[in-house]
mmCIF file of C-alpha atoms in Angstrom:
data_model
loop_
_atom_site.group_PDB
_atom_site.id
_atom_site.type_symbol
_atom_site.label_atom_id
_atom_site.label_comp_id
_atom_site.label_asym_id
_atom_site.label_seq_id
_atom_site.Cartn_x
_atom_site.Cartn_y
_atom_site.Cartn_z
ATOM 1 C CA MET A 1 110.740 89.679 93.371
ATOM 2 C CA LYS A 2 114.133 89.791 91.652
ATOM 3 C CA PHE A 3 117.221 90.766 93.601
ATOM 4 C CA PRO A 4 119.250 93.814 92.456
ATOM 5 C CA LYS A 5 122.059 91.423 91.541
ATOM 6 C CA ALA A 6 122.638 87.678 91.419
ATOM 7 C CA HIS A 7 123.671 85.960 94.648
ATOM 8 C CA THR A 8 125.090 82.540 95.390
ATOM 9 C CA LEU A 9 123.452 79.783 97.388
ATOM 10 C CA LYS A 10 126.159 80.102 100.041
ATOM 11 C CA GLU A 11 125.522 83.842 100.408
ATOM 12 C CA ILE A 12 121.786 83.314 100.865
ATOM 13 C CA ALA A 13 122.328 80.461 103.326
ATOM 14 C CA ASN A 14 124.627 82.685 105.385
ATOM 15 C CA LEU A 15 122.016 85.468 105.445
ATOM 16 C CA ILE A 16 119.448 83.200 107.096
ATOM 17 C CA SER A 17 121.858 80.814 108.884
ATOM 18 C CA THR A 18 120.669 77.631 107.218
ATOM 19 C CA GLU A 19 122.199 74.449 105.872
ATOM 20 C CA TYR A 20 122.068 73.983 102.127
ATOM 21 C CA ILE A 21 122.289 71.270 99.513
ATOM 22 C CA GLY A 22 123.866 72.330 96.254
ATOM 23 C CA ALA A 23 126.976 74.006 94.912
ATOM 24 C CA ASP A 24 128.290 77.021 96.847
ATOM 25 C CA ASP A 25 128.032 79.179 93.731
ATOM 26 C CA PHE A 26 124.569 77.954 92.662
ATOM 27 C CA PRO A 27 122.888 81.149 91.298
ATOM 28 C CA VAL A 28 120.008 82.756 93.207
ATOM 29 C CA LEU A 29 118.232 85.536 91.314
ATOM 30 C CA GLY A 30 115.125 86.246 93.395
ATOM 31 C CA MET A 31 112.318 84.891 95.556
ATOM 32 C CA ASN A 32 108.661 84.342 94.786
ATOM 33 C CA GLU A 33 105.451 82.588 95.741
ATOM 34 C CA ILE A 34 104.790 79.300 94.081
ATOM 35 C CA HIS A 35 102.261 80.575 91.532
ATOM 36 C CA VAL A 36 104.782 83.038 90.013
ATOM 37 C CA VAL A 37 108.181 81.334 90.490
ATOM 38 C CA GLU A 38 110.762 81.209 87.718
ATOM 39 C CA SER A 39 114.183 79.652 87.289
ATOM 40 C CA GLY A 40 116.584 81.219 89.760
ATOM 41 C CA ASP A 41 113.870 81.920 92.343
ATOM 42 C CA ILE A 42 113.566 80.747 95.947
ATOM 43 C CA VAL A 43 110.217 79.277 96.969
ATOM 44 C CA PHE A 44 109.415 78.259 100.541
ATOM 45 C CA VAL A 45 107.434 75.269 101.754
ATOM 46 C CA ASP A 46 106.768 74.179 105.341
ATOM 47 C CA HIS A 47 104.121 71.449 105.060
ATOM 48 C CA PRO A 48 104.594 67.896 103.698
ATOM 49 C CA LYS A 49 101.369 68.241 101.714
ATOM 50 C CA TYR A 50 103.073 70.801 99.444
ATOM 51 C CA TYR A 51 106.614 69.395 99.269
ATOM 52 C CA ASP A 52 106.168 67.819 95.838
ATOM 53 C CA LYS A 53 104.517 70.921 94.397
ATOM 54 C CA ALA A 54 107.425 73.114 95.538
ATOM 55 C CA LEU A 55 110.128 70.661 94.501
ATOM 56 C CA GLU A 56 108.569 70.193 91.053
ATOM 57 C CA SER A 57 107.876 73.904 90.496
ATOM 58 C CA ALA A 58 109.854 76.236 88.238
ATOM 59 C CA ALA A 59 111.774 77.488 91.288
ATOM 60 C CA THR A 60 115.350 76.230 91.369
ATOM 61 C CA ILE A 61 115.941 76.898 95.069
ATOM 62 C CA VAL A 62 113.547 75.411 97.648
ATOM 63 C CA LEU A 63 113.520 76.681 101.242
ATOM 64 C CA ILE A 64 112.189 73.637 103.102
ATOM 65 C CA ASN A 65 111.931 72.305 106.665
ATOM 66 C CA LYS A 66 113.110 68.756 105.961
ATOM 67 C CA LYS A 67 116.098 67.141 104.306
ATOM 68 C CA VAL A 68 114.708 65.514 101.175
ATOM 69 C CA GLY A 69 116.159 64.332 97.905
ATOM 70 C CA CYS A 70 117.241 67.321 95.842
ATOM 71 C CA PRO A 71 115.922 67.275 92.266
ATOM 72 C CA GLU A 72 118.501 67.542 89.506
ATOM 73 C CA GLY A 73 119.359 71.103 88.591
ATOM 74 C CA LYS A 74 118.022 72.517 91.877
ATOM 75 C CA ALA A 75 119.276 73.423 95.332
ATOM 76 C CA LEU A 76 117.785 73.268 98.836
ATOM 77 C CA LEU A 77 117.950 75.553 101.853
ATOM 78 C CA ILE A 78 117.197 73.495 104.984
ATOM 79 C CA SER A 79 115.449 75.554 107.668
ATOM 80 C CA ASP A 80 113.610 74.755 110.888
ATOM 81 C CA ASP A 81 111.171 77.569 109.995
ATOM 82 C CA PRO A 82 110.944 78.456 106.266
ATOM 83 C CA PHE A 83 108.172 81.028 106.879
ATOM 84 C CA ARG A 84 110.417 82.960 109.288
ATOM 85 C CA ASP A 85 113.415 82.764 106.984
ATOM 86 C CA PHE A 86 111.426 83.836 103.920
ATOM 87 C CA ASN A 87 110.466 86.926 105.948
ATOM 88 C CA LYS A 88 114.141 87.483 106.792
ATOM 89 C CA LEU A 89 114.971 87.539 103.107
ATOM 90 C CA THR A 90 112.125 89.948 102.352
ATOM 91 C CA SER A 91 113.317 92.263 105.148
ATOM 92 C CA HIS A 92 116.870 92.137 103.792
ATOM 93 C CA PHE A 93 116.143 92.691 100.122
ATOM 94 C CA LYS A 94 113.029 94.865 100.458
ATOM 95 C CA PRO A 95 113.296 96.683 103.810
ATOM 96 C CA PHE A 96 110.680 99.229 104.873
ATOM 97 C CA GLN A 97 111.685 102.779 103.940
ATOM 98 C CA SER A 98 110.161 105.595 105.957
ATOM 99 C CA SER A 99 109.108 108.854 104.289
ATOM 100 C CA SER A 100 109.615 112.411 105.459
ATOM 101 C CA SER A 101 107.361 114.169 102.965
ATOM 102 C CA ALA A 102 103.889 113.787 101.480
ATOM 103 C CA ILE A 103 105.346 113.253 98.018
ATOM 104 C CA SER A 104 108.631 111.365 97.989
ATOM 105 C CA GLN A 105 111.553 112.953 96.185
ATOM 106 C CA SER A 106 112.179 109.591 94.518
ATOM 107 C CA ALA A 107 108.669 109.560 92.985
ATOM 108 C CA THR A 108 108.280 110.230 89.258
ATOM 109 C CA ILE A 109 105.146 112.146 88.254
ATOM 110 C CA GLY A 110 104.160 112.689 84.610
ATOM 111 C CA GLN A 111 103.022 115.752 82.736
ATOM 112 C CA ASN A 112 99.609 117.293 83.478
ATOM 113 C CA THR A 113 99.074 114.990 86.446
ATOM 114 C CA ILE A 114 97.208 116.583 89.349
ATOM 115 C CA ILE A 115 97.686 115.469 92.953
ATOM 116 C CA GLN A 116 95.114 116.957 95.324
ATOM 117 C CA PRO A 117 96.003 118.018 98.914
ATOM 118 C CA ASN A 118 96.660 115.497 101.702
ATOM 119 C CA SER A 119 97.580 112.629 99.397
ATOM 120 C CA PHE A 120 100.676 110.524 100.089
ATOM 121 C CA ILE A 121 103.009 109.346 97.324
ATOM 122 C CA GLY A 122 105.618 106.856 98.545
ATOM 123 C CA ASN A 123 109.185 106.037 97.586
ATOM 124 C CA ASN A 124 109.953 105.051 93.987
ATOM 125 C CA VAL A 125 106.346 105.513 92.877
ATOM 126 C CA THR A 126 105.824 106.190 89.171
ATOM 127 C CA ILE A 127 102.722 108.043 87.971
ATOM 128 C CA GLY A 128 102.137 108.682 84.273
ATOM 129 C CA ASP A 129 100.706 111.611 82.348
ATOM 130 C CA ASN A 130 97.245 113.193 82.667
ATOM 131 C CA CYS A 131 96.351 111.459 85.929
ATOM 132 C CA LEU A 132 94.101 112.855 88.665
ATOM 133 C CA ILE A 133 94.811 111.756 92.240
ATOM 134 C CA HIS A 134 92.134 113.086 94.573
ATOM 135 C CA SER A 135 92.642 114.066 98.214
ATOM 136 C CA ASN A 136 93.624 111.624 100.963
ATOM 137 C CA VAL A 137 94.825 108.924 98.596
ATOM 138 C CA SER A 138 97.756 106.811 99.877
ATOM 139 C CA ILE A 139 100.054 105.274 97.281
ATOM 140 C CA TYR A 140 102.661 103.024 98.888
ATOM 141 C CA ASP A 141 106.252 102.487 97.724
ATOM 142 C CA ASP A 142 107.105 101.113 94.272
ATOM 143 C CA THR A 143 103.580 101.446 92.839
ATOM 144 C CA ILE A 144 103.469 101.980 89.076
ATOM 145 C CA ILE A 145 100.552 103.945 87.602
ATOM 146 C CA GLY A 146 100.062 104.483 83.877
ATOM 147 C CA ASN A 147 98.573 107.385 81.919
ATOM 148 C CA ASN A 148 95.059 108.848 82.174
ATOM 149 C CA VAL A 149 94.328 107.236 85.536
ATOM 150 C CA THR A 150 91.821 108.683 88.022
ATOM 151 C CA ILE A 151 91.906 107.676 91.695
ATOM 152 C CA HIS A 152 89.224 109.036 94.017
ATOM 153 C CA ALA A 153 89.502 110.175 97.617
ATOM 154 C CA GLY A 154 90.471 107.838 100.419
ATOM 155 C CA THR A 155 91.783 104.973 98.277
ATOM 156 C CA VAL A 156 94.855 103.041 99.500
ATOM 157 C CA LEU A 157 97.183 101.338 97.041
ATOM 158 C CA GLY A 158 99.813 98.983 98.409
ATOM 159 C CA ALA A 159 98.774 97.779 101.863
ATOM 160 C CA SER A 160 100.248 94.456 102.988
ATOM 161 C CA ALA A 161 98.829 91.088 101.997
ATOM 162 C CA PHE A 162 96.365 89.434 104.384
ATOM 163 C CA TYR A 163 98.596 86.365 104.790
ATOM 164 C CA TYR A 164 99.302 84.895 108.238
ATOM 165 C CA LYS A 165 100.729 81.771 109.853
ATOM 166 C CA ASN A 166 98.943 80.588 112.989
ATOM 167 C CA ARG A 167 101.463 80.080 115.786
ATOM 168 C CA PRO A 168 100.825 79.179 119.463
ATOM 169 C CA GLU A 169 101.728 82.738 120.499
ATOM 170 C CA GLY A 170 99.550 84.365 117.802
ATOM 171 C CA TYR A 171 99.401 85.086 114.090
ATOM 172 C CA ASP A 172 102.658 85.791 112.236
ATOM 173 C CA GLN A 173 102.378 87.885 109.082
ATOM 174 C CA LEU A 174 104.139 87.009 105.847
ATOM 175 C CA LEU A 175 105.870 90.243 104.858
ATOM 176 C CA SER A 176 104.957 91.818 101.544
ATOM 177 C CA GLY A 177 107.695 92.952 99.186
ATOM 178 C CA GLY A 178 105.722 93.123 95.941
ATOM 179 C CA ARG A 179 104.155 95.974 93.975
ATOM 180 C CA ILE A 180 100.941 97.320 92.496
ATOM 181 C CA ILE A 181 100.669 98.095 88.784
ATOM 182 C CA ILE A 182 97.795 100.237 87.510
ATOM 183 C CA GLU A 183 97.714 100.316 83.708
ATOM 184 C CA ASP A 184 96.485 103.130 81.413
ATOM 185 C CA ASN A 185 92.928 104.538 81.438
ATOM 186 C CA VAL A 186 91.902 102.972 84.748
ATOM 187 C CA ASP A 187 89.398 104.646 87.079
ATOM 188 C CA ILE A 188 89.416 103.704 90.772
ATOM 189 C CA GLY A 189 86.591 104.900 93.028
ATOM 190 C CA ALA A 190 86.638 106.278 96.533
ATOM 191 C CA LEU A 191 87.717 104.238 99.562
ATOM 192 C CA CYS A 192 89.083 101.294 97.583
ATOM 193 C CA THR A 193 91.896 99.158 98.991
ATOM 194 C CA ILE A 194 94.276 97.235 96.733
ATOM 195 C CA ASP A 195 96.967 95.137 98.418
ATOM 196 C CA LYS A 196 100.440 94.768 96.937
ATOM 197 C CA GLY A 197 101.842 91.384 96.005
ATOM 198 C CA VAL A 198 103.747 89.300 98.510
ATOM 199 C CA THR A 199 106.645 89.018 96.080
ATOM 200 C CA GLY A 200 104.998 89.724 92.726
ATOM 201 C CA ASP A 201 102.550 92.289 91.359
ATOM 202 C CA THR A 202 98.891 93.053 91.920
ATOM 203 C CA THR A 203 97.723 94.398 88.567
ATOM 204 C CA ILE A 204 94.700 96.371 87.345
ATOM 205 C CA GLY A 205 94.494 96.053 83.571
ATOM 206 C CA GLU A 206 94.086 98.777 80.983
ATOM 207 C CA GLY A 207 90.670 100.450 80.780
ATOM 208 C CA SER A 208 89.188 98.736 83.830
ATOM 209 C CA LYS A 209 86.790 100.700 86.037
ATOM 210 C CA LEU A 210 86.390 100.171 89.785
ATOM 211 C CA ASP A 211 83.494 101.596 91.803
ATOM 212 C CA ASN A 212 83.770 102.763 95.429
ATOM 213 C CA GLN A 213 84.657 100.575 98.430
ATOM 214 C CA ILE A 214 86.263 97.629 96.635
ATOM 215 C CA GLN A 215 88.915 95.349 98.185
ATOM 216 C CA ILE A 216 91.385 93.528 95.949
ATOM 217 C CA GLY A 217 93.809 91.065 97.549
ATOM 218 C CA HIS A 218 97.506 90.431 96.982
ATOM 219 C CA ASP A 219 98.859 89.183 93.645
ATOM 220 C CA THR A 220 95.449 89.354 92.009
ATOM 221 C CA LEU A 221 95.354 90.158 88.292
ATOM 222 C CA ILE A 222 92.443 92.187 86.943
ATOM 223 C CA GLY A 223 92.350 92.109 83.149
ATOM 224 C CA LYS A 224 91.497 94.764 80.591
ATOM 225 C CA LYS A 225 88.113 96.576 80.385
ATOM 226 C CA CYS A 226 86.659 94.985 83.522
ATOM 227 C CA LEU A 227 83.793 96.601 85.463
ATOM 228 C CA ILE A 228 83.642 96.021 89.224
ATOM 229 C CA ALA A 229 80.805 97.487 91.313
ATOM 230 C CA SER A 230 80.955 98.672 94.920
ATOM 231 C CA GLN A 231 81.559 96.580 98.029
ATOM 232 C CA THR A 232 83.058 93.706 96.059
ATOM 233 C CA GLY A 233 85.828 91.762 97.794
ATOM 234 C CA ILE A 234 88.301 89.793 95.695
ATOM 235 C CA ALA A 235 90.780 87.595 97.570
ATOM 236 C CA GLY A 236 94.461 87.125 96.780
ATOM 237 C CA CYS A 237 95.921 85.279 93.771
ATOM 238 C CA VAL A 238 92.756 85.564 91.665
ATOM 239 C CA VAL A 239 92.975 85.926 87.885
ATOM 240 C CA VAL A 240 90.175 88.049 86.456
ATOM 241 C CA GLU A 241 90.419 87.882 82.689
ATOM 242 C CA ASP A 242 89.427 90.643 80.257
ATOM 243 C CA GLU A 243 85.951 92.216 80.005
ATOM 244 C CA VAL A 244 84.568 90.690 83.196
ATOM 245 C CA THR A 245 81.659 92.416 84.955
ATOM 246 C CA ILE A 246 81.227 91.985 88.714
ATOM 247 C CA TRP A 247 78.239 93.657 90.310
ATOM 248 C CA GLY A 248 77.965 94.902 93.890
ATOM 249 C CA GLN A 249 78.714 93.001 97.102
ATOM 250 C CA VAL A 250 80.271 90.015 95.394
ATOM 251 C CA GLY A 251 82.805 87.890 97.309
ATOM 252 C CA VAL A 252 85.476 85.974 95.376
ATOM 253 C CA LYS A 253 87.561 83.102 96.790
ATOM 254 C CA SER A 254 91.359 83.086 96.436
ATOM 255 C CA GLY A 255 93.244 81.257 93.728
ATOM 256 C CA ILE A 256 90.510 80.939 91.093
ATOM 257 C CA THR A 257 90.176 82.240 87.519
ATOM 258 C CA ILE A 258 87.219 84.313 86.363
ATOM 259 C CA ALA A 259 87.176 83.694 82.627
ATOM 260 C CA LYS A 260 86.895 86.334 79.933
ATOM 261 C CA GLY A 261 83.449 87.910 79.558
ATOM 262 C CA THR A 262 82.034 86.452 82.774
ATOM 263 C CA VAL A 263 79.209 88.367 84.489
ATOM 264 C CA ILE A 264 78.620 87.882 88.230
ATOM 265 C CA TYR A 265 75.371 89.238 89.626
ATOM 266 C CA ALA A 266 75.183 91.226 92.860
ATOM 267 C CA GLN A 267 75.554 89.589 96.295
ATOM 268 C CA SER A 268 77.016 86.392 94.865
ATOM 269 C CA GLY A 269 79.720 84.312 96.517
ATOM 270 C CA LEU A 270 82.054 82.805 93.920
ATOM 271 C CA GLY A 271 84.147 79.846 95.054
ATOM 272 C CA HIS A 272 85.200 78.246 91.761
ATOM 273 C CA SER A 273 86.593 79.194 88.367
ATOM 274 C CA THR A 274 84.119 80.189 85.658
ATOM 275 C CA LYS A 275 83.584 79.466 81.987
ATOM 276 C CA PRO A 276 84.110 82.186 79.354
ATOM 277 C CA ASN A 277 81.104 84.487 78.843
ATOM 278 C CA GLY A 278 79.107 82.737 81.579
ATOM 279 C CA THR A 279 76.665 84.486 83.931
ATOM 280 C CA TYR A 280 76.657 83.516 87.615
ATOM 281 C CA PHE A 281 74.473 84.191 90.637
ATOM 282 C CA GLY A 282 73.956 82.990 94.180
ATOM 283 C CA SER A 283 76.054 81.939 97.148
ATOM 284 C CA PRO A 284 77.654 79.611 96.351
ATOM 285 C CA ALA A 285 77.350 81.010 92.832
ATOM 286 C CA ILE A 286 76.207 78.799 89.980
ATOM 287 C CA GLU A 287 75.154 79.600 86.423
ATOM 288 C CA ALA A 288 72.453 82.233 86.722
ATOM 289 C CA ARG A 289 69.861 80.438 84.610
ATOM 290 C CA GLU A 290 70.118 77.346 86.807
ATOM 291 C CA LYS A 291 69.916 79.479 89.956
ATOM 292 C CA PHE A 292 66.754 81.238 88.741
ATOM 293 C CA LYS A 293 65.147 77.845 87.981
ATOM 294 C CA GLU A 294 66.088 76.654 91.472
ATOM 295 C CA MET A 295 64.490 79.752 93.015
ATOM 296 C CA ALA A 296 61.331 79.232 90.966
ATOM 297 C CA TYR A 297 61.071 75.636 92.184
ATOM 298 C CA LEU A 298 61.539 76.725 95.775
ATOM 299 C CA ARG A 299 58.651 79.171 95.474
ATOM 300 C CA LYS A 300 56.391 76.275 94.502
ATOM 301 C CA ILE A 301 57.127 74.294 97.711
ATOM 302 C CA PRO A 302 54.261 75.853 99.786
ATOM 303 C CA GLU A 303 51.796 75.040 96.996
ATOM 304 C CA ILE A 304 53.068 71.456 96.742
ATOM 305 C CA LEU A 305 52.843 70.979 100.519
ATOM 306 C CA LYS A 306 49.288 72.321 100.512
ATOM 307 C CA LYS A 307 48.283 69.825 97.829
ATOM 308 C CA LEU A 308 49.911 66.965 99.754
ATOM 309 C CA LYS A 309 47.921 67.835 102.889
ATOM 310 C CA ASN A 310 44.695 67.591 100.895
ATOM 311 C CA ILE A 311 45.449 64.126 99.538
#
């Protein structure tokens, strides 16, 4: 998430009442999660296990809960609770905006686009030409939708990320200030839920087709010409490359890459990255041919046991 204008390190530190290490006028351009940070971004870290990863990342400002050596060319914001202060920054730069109408006056809607009754179009939403938005669809703020997109009834685009910190008093949610981008020629079925990015974008690539009742988590990237069948759940920060086919009731772990041309058979649980053009099955999923061999061997166990009894 980039800020509307550049800020200084001192300005940001004052916003969240933290100490800082670095020049007062050190430039701060935005804030992001570690997998999408760029120069000028703030990244937060609150566990020693991830200190090195944050300090060595592309981010040039690190919001951290310990005074450590500051790498050359970077700055630190020292906080007793980086998670809390990251939320403060999100609230400041991307505050919640209420709506007073079903279709926001700040929304941009293209030519020949049809929006059926009882749908909600939030603030600063952009919808392209020749789209069909069926009834009871909710499109949250800042969503960008391309041309020739169809979204069926009951789908929700832009709910918050499922991202929580466990505290003694209960779970504390990391606020979401990102967006959803739906590219051209995408079809989204009924009752799908696609979460916006925490600070970046959740993207559905050009020509991809989603069946009914699919959940896609925050900051996940779906490539071009992908097919995803119903009741599939894809966690956050997953990269699904182009021309992937995922059949029904598949569960996908966060932070992995599904390589181009991969096929995942129904009711599989995928917990690791795949190889290009591979076919996977099972839970945990493995290459389908190996899984089918394994199943064939298991079917022979009763016969083997029977033979052993007769020895």
